[in-house]
Structures are given as structure tokens and as C-alpha cells.
Short mmCIF file of C-alpha atoms in Angstrom, two decimals:
data_model
loop_
_atom_site.label_atom_id
_atom_site.label_comp_id
_atom_site.label_asym_id
_atom_site.label_seq_id
_atom_site.Cartn_x
_atom_site.Cartn_y
_atom_site.Cartn_z
CA UNK A 186 -1.55 4.21 -40.25
CA UNK A 187 -2.23 7.88 -40.91
CA UNK A 188 -3.61 8.32 -37.41
CA UNK A 189 -0.54 6.67 -35.88
CA UNK A 190 1.75 8.89 -37.89
CA UNK A 191 -0.18 11.96 -36.87
CA UNK A 192 -0.11 10.85 -33.25
CA UNK A 193 3.65 10.65 -33.37
CA UNK A 194 4.34 13.80 -35.36
CA UNK A 195 1.99 16.37 -33.86
CA UNK A 196 3.90 18.63 -31.44
CA UNK A 197 0.89 18.73 -29.19
CA UNK A 198 0.64 14.96 -28.88
CA UNK A 199 2.11 12.95 -26.02
CA UNK A 200 4.22 10.88 -28.37
CA UNK A 201 6.15 13.77 -29.79
CA UNK A 202 6.52 15.51 -26.45
CA UNK A 203 7.76 12.27 -24.91
CA UNK A 204 10.47 12.15 -27.50
CA UNK A 205 11.39 15.80 -28.11
CA UNK A 206 10.97 17.97 -25.03
CA UNK A 207 13.92 17.73 -22.59
CA UNK A 208 11.58 18.71 -19.78
CA UNK A 209 9.20 15.89 -20.55
CA UNK A 210 9.44 12.41 -19.14
CA UNK A 211 10.07 10.73 -22.48
CA UNK A 212 13.31 12.49 -23.27
CA UNK A 213 14.46 12.37 -19.65
CA UNK A 214 13.99 8.60 -19.73
CA UNK A 215 16.54 8.52 -22.48
CA UNK A 216 19.01 11.28 -21.67
CA UNK A 217 19.21 12.24 -17.99
CA UNK A 218 21.39 9.90 -15.88
CA UNK A 219 19.46 10.93 -12.79
CA UNK A 220 16.18 9.84 -14.32
CA UNK A 221 14.79 6.36 -13.92
CA UNK A 222 15.06 5.48 -17.59
CA UNK A 223 18.81 5.83 -17.86
CA UNK A 224 19.39 4.39 -14.40
CA UNK A 225 17.50 1.27 -15.46
CA UNK A 226 20.15 0.82 -18.12
CA UNK A 227 23.32 2.22 -16.52
CA UNK A 228 23.45 1.79 -12.76
CA UNK A 229 24.28 -1.76 -11.57
CA UNK A 230 22.52 -1.04 -8.28
CA UNK A 231 19.33 -0.09 -10.07
CA UNK A 232 16.40 -2.26 -10.95
CA UNK A 233 17.17 -2.89 -14.60
CA UNK A 234 20.72 -4.19 -14.31
CA UNK A 235 19.99 -6.13 -11.13
CA UNK A 236 17.13 -7.83 -12.94
CA UNK A 237 19.70 -9.09 -15.42
CA UNK A 238 22.86 -9.68 -13.39
CA UNK A 239 22.19 -10.24 -9.70
CA UNK A 240 21.16 -13.85 -8.87
CA UNK A 241 19.73 -12.52 -5.64
CA UNK A 242 17.33 -10.30 -7.51
CA UNK A 243 13.90 -11.29 -8.67
CA UNK A 244 14.78 -11.28 -12.35
CA UNK A 245 17.32 -14.10 -12.25
CA UNK A 246 15.44 -15.94 -9.51
CA UNK A 247 12.39 -15.91 -11.73
CA UNK A 248 14.43 -18.04 -14.12
CA UNK A 249 16.71 -20.17 -11.94
CA UNK A 250 15.42 -20.66 -8.41
CA UNK A 251 12.99 -23.62 -8.08
CA UNK A 252 11.68 -21.95 -4.96
CA UNK A 253 10.69 -18.93 -6.93
CA UNK A 254 7.39 -18.42 -8.64
CA UNK A 255 8.73 -18.35 -12.18
CA UNK A 256 10.32 -21.79 -12.16
CA UNK A 257 7.45 -23.19 -10.14
CA UNK A 258 5.09 -21.79 -12.72
CA UNK A 259 6.85 -23.99 -15.24
CA UNK A 260 7.77 -27.16 -13.31
CA UNK A 261 5.65 -27.61 -10.21
CA UNK A 262 2.30 -29.33 -10.91
CA UNK A 263 1.08 -27.78 -7.69
CA UNK A 264 1.60 -24.34 -9.10
CA UNK A 265 -0.87 -22.32 -11.06
CA UNK A 266 0.93 -22.45 -14.39
CA UNK A 267 0.66 -26.20 -14.96
CA UNK A 268 -2.71 -26.35 -13.25
CA UNK A 269 -3.91 -23.60 -15.54
CA UNK A 270 -3.58 -25.99 -18.46
CA UNK A 271 -4.11 -29.60 -17.35
CA UNK A 272 -5.12 -30.17 -13.75
CA UNK A 273 -8.66 -30.05 -12.35
CA UNK A 274 -6.75 -27.84 -9.99
CA UNK A 275 -6.69 -25.27 -12.79
CA UNK A 276 -7.32 -21.88 -11.34
CA UNK A 277 -10.95 -21.93 -12.37
CA UNK A 278 -11.87 -25.12 -10.55
CA UNK A 279 -9.39 -24.90 -7.70
CA UNK A 280 -10.41 -21.35 -7.10
CA UNK A 281 -13.83 -22.76 -6.34
CA UNK A 282 -13.22 -26.19 -4.81
CA UNK A 283 -9.83 -26.85 -3.21
CA UNK A 284 -9.66 -25.57 0.38
CA UNK A 285 -5.90 -25.22 0.24
CA UNK A 286 -6.05 -23.10 -2.89
CA UNK A 287 -6.39 -19.40 -3.24
CA UNK A 288 -9.96 -19.11 -4.42
CA UNK A 289 -11.54 -21.40 -1.85
CA UNK A 290 -9.83 -19.39 0.83
CA UNK A 291 -11.14 -16.34 -0.94
CA UNK A 292 -14.62 -17.74 -0.37
CA UNK A 293 -14.41 -19.65 2.93
CA UNK A 294 -11.68 -18.24 5.15
CA UNK A 295 -12.90 -15.12 6.96
CA UNK A 296 -9.27 -14.14 7.35
CA UNK A 297 -8.83 -14.06 3.62
CA UNK A 298 -9.67 -11.20 1.35
CA UNK A 299 -12.08 -13.11 -0.86
CA UNK A 300 -14.65 -13.95 1.76
CA UNK A 301 -14.17 -10.64 3.46
CA UNK A 302 -14.90 -9.01 0.13
CA UNK A 303 -18.35 -10.56 0.36
CA UNK A 304 -19.16 -10.84 4.08
CA UNK A 305 -17.01 -8.70 6.33
CA UNK A 306 -18.26 -5.11 6.69
CA UNK A 307 -14.76 -4.18 7.78
CA UNK A 308 -13.37 -5.14 4.41
CA UNK A 309 -13.25 -3.06 1.30
CA UNK A 310 -15.98 -4.86 -0.64
CA UNK A 311 -18.77 -4.42 1.87
CA UNK A 312 -17.51 -1.00 2.80
CA UNK A 313 -17.72 -0.15 -0.88
CA UNK A 314 -21.44 -0.58 -0.44
CA UNK A 315 -22.26 0.43 3.13
CA UNK A 316 -19.59 2.27 5.09
CA UNK A 317 -19.53 6.03 4.44
CA UNK A 318 -15.97 6.10 5.74
CA UNK A 319 -14.73 3.83 2.98
CA UNK A 320 -13.84 4.70 -0.56
CA UNK A 321 -16.56 2.58 -2.11
CA UNK A 322 -19.49 4.25 -0.45
CA UNK A 323 -17.76 7.58 -0.72
CA UNK A 324 -17.63 6.92 -4.45
CA UNK A 325 -21.39 7.31 -4.39
CA UNK A 326 -22.36 9.42 -1.37
CA UNK A 327 -19.60 11.24 0.46
CA UNK A 328 -18.70 14.78 -0.69
CA UNK A 329 -15.14 13.97 0.28
CA UNK A 330 -14.89 11.22 -2.32
CA UNK A 331 -12.85 12.02 -5.37
CA UNK A 332 -15.81 12.37 -7.70
CA UNK A 333 -17.59 15.05 -5.73
CA UNK A 334 -14.29 16.61 -4.82
CA UNK A 335 -13.65 16.96 -8.52
CA UNK A 336 -15.66 20.14 -7.94
CA UNK A 337 -13.86 20.98 -4.68
CA UNK A 338 -10.97 23.42 -5.25
CA UNK A 339 -9.09 21.75 -2.38
CA UNK A 340 -9.06 18.34 -4.06
CA UNK A 341 -7.19 16.92 -7.00
CA UNK A 342 -10.36 16.55 -9.01
CA UNK A 343 -11.21 20.20 -9.20
CA UNK A 344 -7.56 21.05 -9.62
CA UNK A 345 -7.70 18.76 -12.63
CA UNK A 346 -10.17 21.25 -14.03
CA UNK A 347 -9.16 24.65 -12.62
CA UNK A 348 -5.56 25.04 -11.50
CA UNK A 349 -3.23 25.87 -14.39
CA UNK A 350 -0.21 24.46 -12.62
CA UNK A 351 -1.96 21.16 -11.97
CA UNK A 352 -2.24 18.12 -14.14
CA UNK A 353 -5.96 18.37 -14.79
CA UNK A 354 -6.18 21.85 -16.19
CA UNK A 355 -3.21 21.16 -18.39
CA UNK A 356 -5.02 18.03 -19.54
CA UNK A 357 -7.86 20.22 -20.71
CA UNK A 358 -6.30 23.54 -21.77
CA UNK A 359 -2.70 23.06 -22.87
CA UNK A 360 -2.47 21.88 -26.50
CA UNK A 361 0.96 20.54 -25.68
CA UNK A 362 -0.49 18.20 -23.10
CA UNK A 363 -2.11 14.83 -23.63
CA UNK A 364 -5.41 15.76 -21.99
CA UNK A 365 -6.48 18.42 -24.45
CA UNK A 366 -5.36 16.26 -27.33
CA UNK A 367 -7.48 13.46 -25.91
CA UNK A 368 -10.45 15.77 -26.28
CA UNK A 369 -9.54 17.41 -29.59
CA UNK A 370 -8.34 14.43 -31.61
CA UNK A 371 -11.12 13.42 -34.03
CA UNK A 372 -9.90 9.83 -34.03
CA UNK A 373 -10.29 9.52 -30.26
CA UNK A 374 -13.73 11.08 -30.42
CA UNK A 375 -14.61 8.68 -33.20
CA UNK A 376 -13.63 5.74 -31.01
CA UNK A 377 -15.02 6.91 -27.68
CA UNK A 378 -17.81 9.15 -28.93
CA UNK A 379 -18.05 12.89 -28.56
CA UNK A 380 -19.07 12.65 -24.91
CA UNK A 381 -15.69 11.52 -23.57
CA UNK A 382 -16.55 12.50 -20.01
CA UNK A 383 -19.79 10.53 -20.10
CA UNK A 384 -17.95 7.53 -21.52
CA UNK A 385 -15.39 7.59 -18.72
CA UNK A 386 -18.10 7.89 -16.07
CA UNK A 387 -19.95 4.94 -17.57
CA UNK A 388 -16.72 2.94 -17.54
CA UNK A 389 -16.24 3.69 -13.84
CA UNK A 390 -19.77 2.53 -13.11
CA UNK A 391 -19.18 -0.73 -14.97
CA UNK A 392 -15.92 -1.34 -13.11
CA UNK A 393 -17.68 -0.72 -9.83
CA UNK A 394 -20.35 -3.27 -10.70
CA UNK A 395 -17.71 -5.84 -11.60
CA UNK A 396 -16.06 -5.40 -8.22
CA UNK A 397 -19.30 -6.47 -6.57
CA UNK A 398 -19.64 -9.67 -8.63
#
């Protein structure tokens, strides 16, 4: 509780800035009619109101149109919602066995992303491992990939560390920004360990391994 209160009351924390600084996105969400927050609430042609009032918009259709995924999720035994609970066509089994279902296509149809993820060198999965022109391999080998470019002053990574007008440097140097607080807050360090950068890198490695499963 004390940590939450401190997180909300410290002027250098994202919570307080989000609520108090008119130049920050939090306050703008609440006060500026030209910002997306207020528009979501005020303008009938904007996403928020349409989601509530326009039957031709996805919000109402999600609730009323049997041809839409929401209602099908609730009523159609051929849809994933009901199958998720009762049918051997539950997403686990169907994903592996039924040729007309998503997962089997993912595994058997070379025109589908699943199989391509495993077999097609022109798809992102294999390219993640072998093609130096793809983001996956670049993640590990290409100096143009975002990790290596984190040290390149022409890339967003290095700017994150060096350019005072860029997000990254503010993240590290400006006590009124969330980045520096992420590094200075004892509670965060207690959770993630003192080596925050090492923790994040390890997390990226784990995510990369999961993509190859």
C-alpha cells in the first residue's frame, strides 16, 4: 500500500505526471477536446461513442450480430468460445487435429502462417533464425538491428540513451520521467533486481526462444 501511494504521489512518477501535468498525456486524456481521451467520450464520430451507439460499429455488433465474433463466441458450437469449454474441438485439440481449424492449418497449410513459421524460409519464423535481412536474425547478428543500433547515434536505441530530446535519454536522466524512476525506485529494483538492464535482456532472450517453440 505504501509503495502504491508513493507511486501516485511522487512528482517524478508517471502516475502523478499523468494526472497533474497539462503537457503530459494523462491530463490531456482528460481535459483537451482534441486529444483522444476526451474524443473517446465526447465525439459521436469517434471510437468510444460509436462503440456504444452505432449498430454498424464493432461494439454493438459484438453483442447483437450473430454473424459477428462476439455472439458466435457465445452461441455457435463451431466457434472457439464453446469449443474452448466442451468440445474436443476445443482450441487445444482442434488446433492440433482438425484440418478446417486454425491450428491444423497453422501446421499443415504452407499458405498459412503456422506452417510457414516452421518451414518456409520466406516467413518470419525461419527468417528469425537464418535470413540476415529479417528482424529475427538481425536481432542476433546484424548491426542494423535495434539492439546493436542501440549504440548507433542514428537509431532509436542510442537516442534512447544519448539524445536529451528523445524518449530514451529522458527515460534515464529526467527525474520527472518514468524511465529514471524505473531505475531509481527501490521497490522496482527489489522486484526486478538491481541489474534492470540485464533482466530486460534476459526477458528478450526468453521471448525469442518461445517464438521458436
